[in-house]
Short mmCIF file of C-alpha atoms in Angstrom, two decimals:
data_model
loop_
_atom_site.label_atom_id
_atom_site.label_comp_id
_atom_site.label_asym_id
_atom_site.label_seq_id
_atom_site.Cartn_x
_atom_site.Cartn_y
_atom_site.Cartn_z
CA UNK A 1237 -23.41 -0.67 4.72
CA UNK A 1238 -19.87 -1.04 4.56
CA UNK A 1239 -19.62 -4.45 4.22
CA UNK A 1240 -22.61 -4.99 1.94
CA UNK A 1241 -20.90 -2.32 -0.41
CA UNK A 1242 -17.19 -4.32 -0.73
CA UNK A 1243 -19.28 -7.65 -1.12
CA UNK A 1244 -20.90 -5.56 -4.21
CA UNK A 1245 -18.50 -3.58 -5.79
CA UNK A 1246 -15.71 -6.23 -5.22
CA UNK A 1247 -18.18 -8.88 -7.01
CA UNK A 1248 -18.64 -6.56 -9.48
CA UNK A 1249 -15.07 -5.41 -9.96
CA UNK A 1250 -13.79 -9.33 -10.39
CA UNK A 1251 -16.69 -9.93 -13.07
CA UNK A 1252 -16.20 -6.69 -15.13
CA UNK A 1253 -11.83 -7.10 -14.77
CA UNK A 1254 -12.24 -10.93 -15.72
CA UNK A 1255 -10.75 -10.63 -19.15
CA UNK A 1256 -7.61 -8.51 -17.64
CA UNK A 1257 -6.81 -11.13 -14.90
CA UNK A 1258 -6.77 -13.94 -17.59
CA UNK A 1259 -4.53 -11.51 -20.10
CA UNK A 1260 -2.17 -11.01 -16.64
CA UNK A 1261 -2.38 -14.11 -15.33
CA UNK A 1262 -1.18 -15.82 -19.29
CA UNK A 1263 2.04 -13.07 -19.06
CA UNK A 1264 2.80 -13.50 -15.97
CA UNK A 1265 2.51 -17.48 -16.39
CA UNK A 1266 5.11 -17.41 -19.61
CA UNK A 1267 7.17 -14.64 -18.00
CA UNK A 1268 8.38 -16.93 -15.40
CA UNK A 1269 7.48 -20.14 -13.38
CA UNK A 1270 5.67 -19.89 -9.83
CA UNK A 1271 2.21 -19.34 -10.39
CA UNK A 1272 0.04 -16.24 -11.12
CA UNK A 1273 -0.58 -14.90 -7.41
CA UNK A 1274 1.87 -13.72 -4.28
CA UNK A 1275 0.19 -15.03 -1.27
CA UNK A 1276 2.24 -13.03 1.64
CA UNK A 1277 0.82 -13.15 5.07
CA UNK A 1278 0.04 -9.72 6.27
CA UNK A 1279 -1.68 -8.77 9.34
CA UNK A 1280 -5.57 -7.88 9.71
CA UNK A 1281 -8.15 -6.38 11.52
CA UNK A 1282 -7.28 -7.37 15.50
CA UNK A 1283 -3.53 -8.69 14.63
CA UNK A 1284 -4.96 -11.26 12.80
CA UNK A 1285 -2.38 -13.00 9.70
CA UNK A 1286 -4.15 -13.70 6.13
CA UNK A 1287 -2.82 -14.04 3.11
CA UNK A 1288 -3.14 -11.24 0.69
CA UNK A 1289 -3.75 -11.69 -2.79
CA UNK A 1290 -1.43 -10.05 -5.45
CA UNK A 1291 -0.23 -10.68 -9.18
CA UNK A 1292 3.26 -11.85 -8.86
CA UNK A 1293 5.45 -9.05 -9.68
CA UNK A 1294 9.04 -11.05 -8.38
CA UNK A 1295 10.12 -14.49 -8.38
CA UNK A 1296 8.50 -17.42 -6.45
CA UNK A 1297 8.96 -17.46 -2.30
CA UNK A 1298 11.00 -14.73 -2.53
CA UNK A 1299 10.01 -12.56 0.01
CA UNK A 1300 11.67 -11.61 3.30
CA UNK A 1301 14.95 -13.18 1.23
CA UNK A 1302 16.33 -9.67 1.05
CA UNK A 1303 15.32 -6.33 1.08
CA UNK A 1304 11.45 -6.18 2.28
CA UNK A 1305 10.95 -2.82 0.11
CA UNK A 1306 11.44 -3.49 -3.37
CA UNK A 1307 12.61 -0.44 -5.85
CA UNK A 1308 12.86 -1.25 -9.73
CA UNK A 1309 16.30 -2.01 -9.36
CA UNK A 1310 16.19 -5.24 -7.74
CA UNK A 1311 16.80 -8.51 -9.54
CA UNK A 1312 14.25 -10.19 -8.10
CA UNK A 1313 11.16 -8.62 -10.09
CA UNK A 1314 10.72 -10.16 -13.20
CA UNK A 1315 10.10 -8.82 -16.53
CA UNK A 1316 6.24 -8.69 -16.24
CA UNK A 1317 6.60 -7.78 -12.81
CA UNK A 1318 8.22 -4.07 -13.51
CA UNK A 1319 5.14 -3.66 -15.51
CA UNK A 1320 2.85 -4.81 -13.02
CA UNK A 1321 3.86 -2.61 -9.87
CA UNK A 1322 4.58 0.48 -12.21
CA UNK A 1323 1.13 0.47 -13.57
CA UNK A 1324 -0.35 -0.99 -9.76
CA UNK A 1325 -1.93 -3.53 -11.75
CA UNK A 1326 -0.06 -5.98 -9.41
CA UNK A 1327 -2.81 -5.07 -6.90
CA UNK A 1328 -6.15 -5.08 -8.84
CA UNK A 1329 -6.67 -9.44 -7.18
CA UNK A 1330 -7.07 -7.71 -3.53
CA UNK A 1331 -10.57 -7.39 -4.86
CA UNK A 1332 -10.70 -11.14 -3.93
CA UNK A 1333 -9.40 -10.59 -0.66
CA UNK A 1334 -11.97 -7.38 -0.29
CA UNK A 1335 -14.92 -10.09 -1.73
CA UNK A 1336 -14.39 -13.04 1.28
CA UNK A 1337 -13.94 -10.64 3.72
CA UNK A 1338 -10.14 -10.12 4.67
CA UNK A 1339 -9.81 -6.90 3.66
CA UNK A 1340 -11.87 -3.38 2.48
CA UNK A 1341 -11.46 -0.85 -0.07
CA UNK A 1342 -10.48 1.31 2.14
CA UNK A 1343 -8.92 1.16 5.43
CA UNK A 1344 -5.03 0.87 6.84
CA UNK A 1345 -3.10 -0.84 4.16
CA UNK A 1346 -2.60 -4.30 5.41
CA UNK A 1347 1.49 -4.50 6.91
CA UNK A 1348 3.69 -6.92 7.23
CA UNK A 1349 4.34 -8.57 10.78
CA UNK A 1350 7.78 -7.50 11.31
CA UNK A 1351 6.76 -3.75 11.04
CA UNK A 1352 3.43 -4.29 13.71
CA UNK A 1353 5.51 -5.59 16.08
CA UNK A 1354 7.46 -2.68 16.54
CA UNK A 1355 4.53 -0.47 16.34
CA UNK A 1356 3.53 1.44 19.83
CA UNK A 1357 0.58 1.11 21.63
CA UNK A 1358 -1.03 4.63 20.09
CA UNK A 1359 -0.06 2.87 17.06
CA UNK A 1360 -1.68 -0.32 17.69
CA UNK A 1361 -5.44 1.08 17.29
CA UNK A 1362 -4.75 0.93 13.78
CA UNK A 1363 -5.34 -2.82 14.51
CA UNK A 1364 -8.70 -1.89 15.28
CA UNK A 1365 -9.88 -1.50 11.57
CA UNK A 1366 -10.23 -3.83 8.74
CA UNK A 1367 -7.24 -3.33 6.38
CA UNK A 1368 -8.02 -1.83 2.62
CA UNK A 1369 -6.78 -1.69 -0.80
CA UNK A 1370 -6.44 1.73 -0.31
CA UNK A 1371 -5.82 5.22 2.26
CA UNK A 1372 -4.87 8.23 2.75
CA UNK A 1373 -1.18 7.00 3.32
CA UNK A 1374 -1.42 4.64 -0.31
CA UNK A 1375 -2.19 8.66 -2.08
CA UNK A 1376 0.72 10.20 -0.56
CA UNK A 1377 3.19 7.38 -0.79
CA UNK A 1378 1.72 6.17 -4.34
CA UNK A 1379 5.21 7.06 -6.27
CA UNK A 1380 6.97 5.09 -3.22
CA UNK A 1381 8.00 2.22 -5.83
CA UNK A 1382 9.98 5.43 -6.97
CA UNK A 1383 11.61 5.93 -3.76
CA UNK A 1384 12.75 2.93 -2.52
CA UNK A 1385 14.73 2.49 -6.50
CA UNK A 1386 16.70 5.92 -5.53
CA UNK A 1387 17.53 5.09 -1.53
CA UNK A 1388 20.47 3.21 -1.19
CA UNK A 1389 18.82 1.04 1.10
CA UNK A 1390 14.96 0.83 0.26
CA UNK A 1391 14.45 -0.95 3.91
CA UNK A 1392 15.84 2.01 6.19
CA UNK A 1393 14.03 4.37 3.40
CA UNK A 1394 11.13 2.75 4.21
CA UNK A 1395 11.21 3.34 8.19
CA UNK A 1396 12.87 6.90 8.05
CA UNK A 1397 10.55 8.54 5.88
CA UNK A 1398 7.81 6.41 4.55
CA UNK A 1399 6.30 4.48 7.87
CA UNK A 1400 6.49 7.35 10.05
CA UNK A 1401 4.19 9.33 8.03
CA UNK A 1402 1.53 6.54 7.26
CA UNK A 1403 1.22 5.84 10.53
CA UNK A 1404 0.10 9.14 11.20
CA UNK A 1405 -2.22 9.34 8.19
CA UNK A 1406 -3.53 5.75 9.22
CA UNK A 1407 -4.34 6.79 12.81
CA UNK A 1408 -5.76 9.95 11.71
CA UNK A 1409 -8.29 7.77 9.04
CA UNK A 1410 -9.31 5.93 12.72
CA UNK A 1411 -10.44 9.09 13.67
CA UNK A 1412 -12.30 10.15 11.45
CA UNK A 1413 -13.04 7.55 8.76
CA UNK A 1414 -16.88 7.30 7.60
CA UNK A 1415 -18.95 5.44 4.88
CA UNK A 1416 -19.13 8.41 2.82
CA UNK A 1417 -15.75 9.64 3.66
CA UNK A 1418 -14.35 6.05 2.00
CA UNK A 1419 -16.58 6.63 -1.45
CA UNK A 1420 -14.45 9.77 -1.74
CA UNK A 1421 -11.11 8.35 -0.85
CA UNK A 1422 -12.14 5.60 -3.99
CA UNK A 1423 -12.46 8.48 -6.13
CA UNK A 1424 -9.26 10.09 -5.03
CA UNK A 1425 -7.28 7.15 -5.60
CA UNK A 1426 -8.45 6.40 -9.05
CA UNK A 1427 -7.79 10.28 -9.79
CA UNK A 1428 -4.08 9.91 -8.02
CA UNK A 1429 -3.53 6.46 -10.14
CA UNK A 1430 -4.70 7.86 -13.54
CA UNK A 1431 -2.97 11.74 -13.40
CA UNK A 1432 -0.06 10.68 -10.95
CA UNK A 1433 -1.41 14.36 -9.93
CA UNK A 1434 0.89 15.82 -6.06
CA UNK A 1435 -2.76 16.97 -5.29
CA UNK A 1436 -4.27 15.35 -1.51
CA UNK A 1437 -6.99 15.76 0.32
CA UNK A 1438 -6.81 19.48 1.77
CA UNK A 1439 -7.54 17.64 5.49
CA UNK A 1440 -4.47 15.64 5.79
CA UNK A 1441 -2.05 18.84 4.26
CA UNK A 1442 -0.85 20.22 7.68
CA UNK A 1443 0.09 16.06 8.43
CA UNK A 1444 2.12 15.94 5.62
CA UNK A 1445 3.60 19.32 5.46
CA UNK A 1446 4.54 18.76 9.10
CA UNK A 1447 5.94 15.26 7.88
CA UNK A 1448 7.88 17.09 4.91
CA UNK A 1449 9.29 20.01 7.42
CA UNK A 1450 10.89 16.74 9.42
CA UNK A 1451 12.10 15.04 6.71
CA UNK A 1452 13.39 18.38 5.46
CA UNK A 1453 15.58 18.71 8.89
CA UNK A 1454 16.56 15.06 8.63
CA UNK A 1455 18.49 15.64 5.80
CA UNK A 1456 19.63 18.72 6.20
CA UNK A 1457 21.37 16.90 9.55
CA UNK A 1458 23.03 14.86 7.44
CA UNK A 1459 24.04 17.06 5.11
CA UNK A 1460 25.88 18.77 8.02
CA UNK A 1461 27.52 15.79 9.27
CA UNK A 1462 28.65 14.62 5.67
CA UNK A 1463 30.66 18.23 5.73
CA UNK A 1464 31.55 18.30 9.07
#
């Protein structure tokens, strides 16, 4: 049912958002030169590499040429592209990957292969499901575009306080994911992307409260050792 459903709505989706790909595709065309899509290779359902489809937000074959987590300060997005990732329009041609198969809507948000290989092997059963547009960890971390433009370094941002807490939320989706489950977790996301509301699912909470209590000691550490 699964399947049959991100064949549909993904079909659907591409026909209905046809005249906002060509609008995107024309700006992002004049705005600079490399083409309309990012093609990064991520990694799949059962470790397997495809290449996601993305508008391109930065300039051509520039990833993994600096910082892998991009905040709004860096000088590789171009002008289009600030307006792409703020608004998560940048995202919309995963439908296309969601349509041949590569991906769902929801499920794991597909990573890059530097960050599976360090993951552990409680951590590698998130291997086990097909990757998606969107999850629980995509709500919570939805203003991480945010983040990464205040940390001085967006990468170590990105494994001290980001990763740690969507791996949890990602292995807790195994767990517990379900057909139904992923119509609501749609619904959630376009409410999250529309109100940029701090409201979450009341069943991950105590995951991310317990994330936010570690975080919370983290820098309080610090804080102690920048006095000390």
């Amino acid at each position: 049912m699964k399947r049959l459903f991100d064949i549909v709505a993904s079909g659907i989706g591409l026909i209905l958002l046809s005249p906002i790909f060509l609008i995107l595709s024309v700006m992002i065309v004049i705005d600079s030169p490399g083409g309309v899509f990012f093609r990064g290779p991520r990694v799949g359902k059962n470790g397997k590499t495809f290449r996601i489809f993305k508008f391109r937000s930065m300039v051509k074959d520039c990833e993994g040429k600096g910082k892998w987590n991009v905040g709004d300060n860096d000088d590789r997005i171009t002008r289009t592209g600030h307006f792409l990732r703020k608004t998560k329009l940048d995202e919309i041609p995963q439908l296309i990957n969601v349509f041949i198969g590569d991906m769902s809507f929801v499920g794991p948000r597909p990573e890059l292969q530097v960050y599976v290989d360090m993951y552990t092997e409680e951590e590698k059963k998130i291997l086990d499901l097909k990757p998606g547009i969107t999850d629980y960890a995509s709500m919570v971390n939805i203003a991480q575009f945010e983040t990464f433009t205040k940390a001085i370094d967006p990468d170590v941002a990105y494994l001290k306080y980001i990763r740690p807490l969507k791996l949890k939320l990602q292995l807790f989706y195994r767990e517990h994911h379900s057909f139904w489950g992923d119509i609501r977790l749609i619904f959630w996301t376009i409410y999250k992307v529309l109100t940029h509301s701090d409201k979450l699912p009341k069943e991950i909470l105590p995951i991310v409260e317990e994330h936010n209590e570690y975080v919370q000691k983290i820098n309080s550490q610090n804080e102690d050792c920048a006095t000390a």
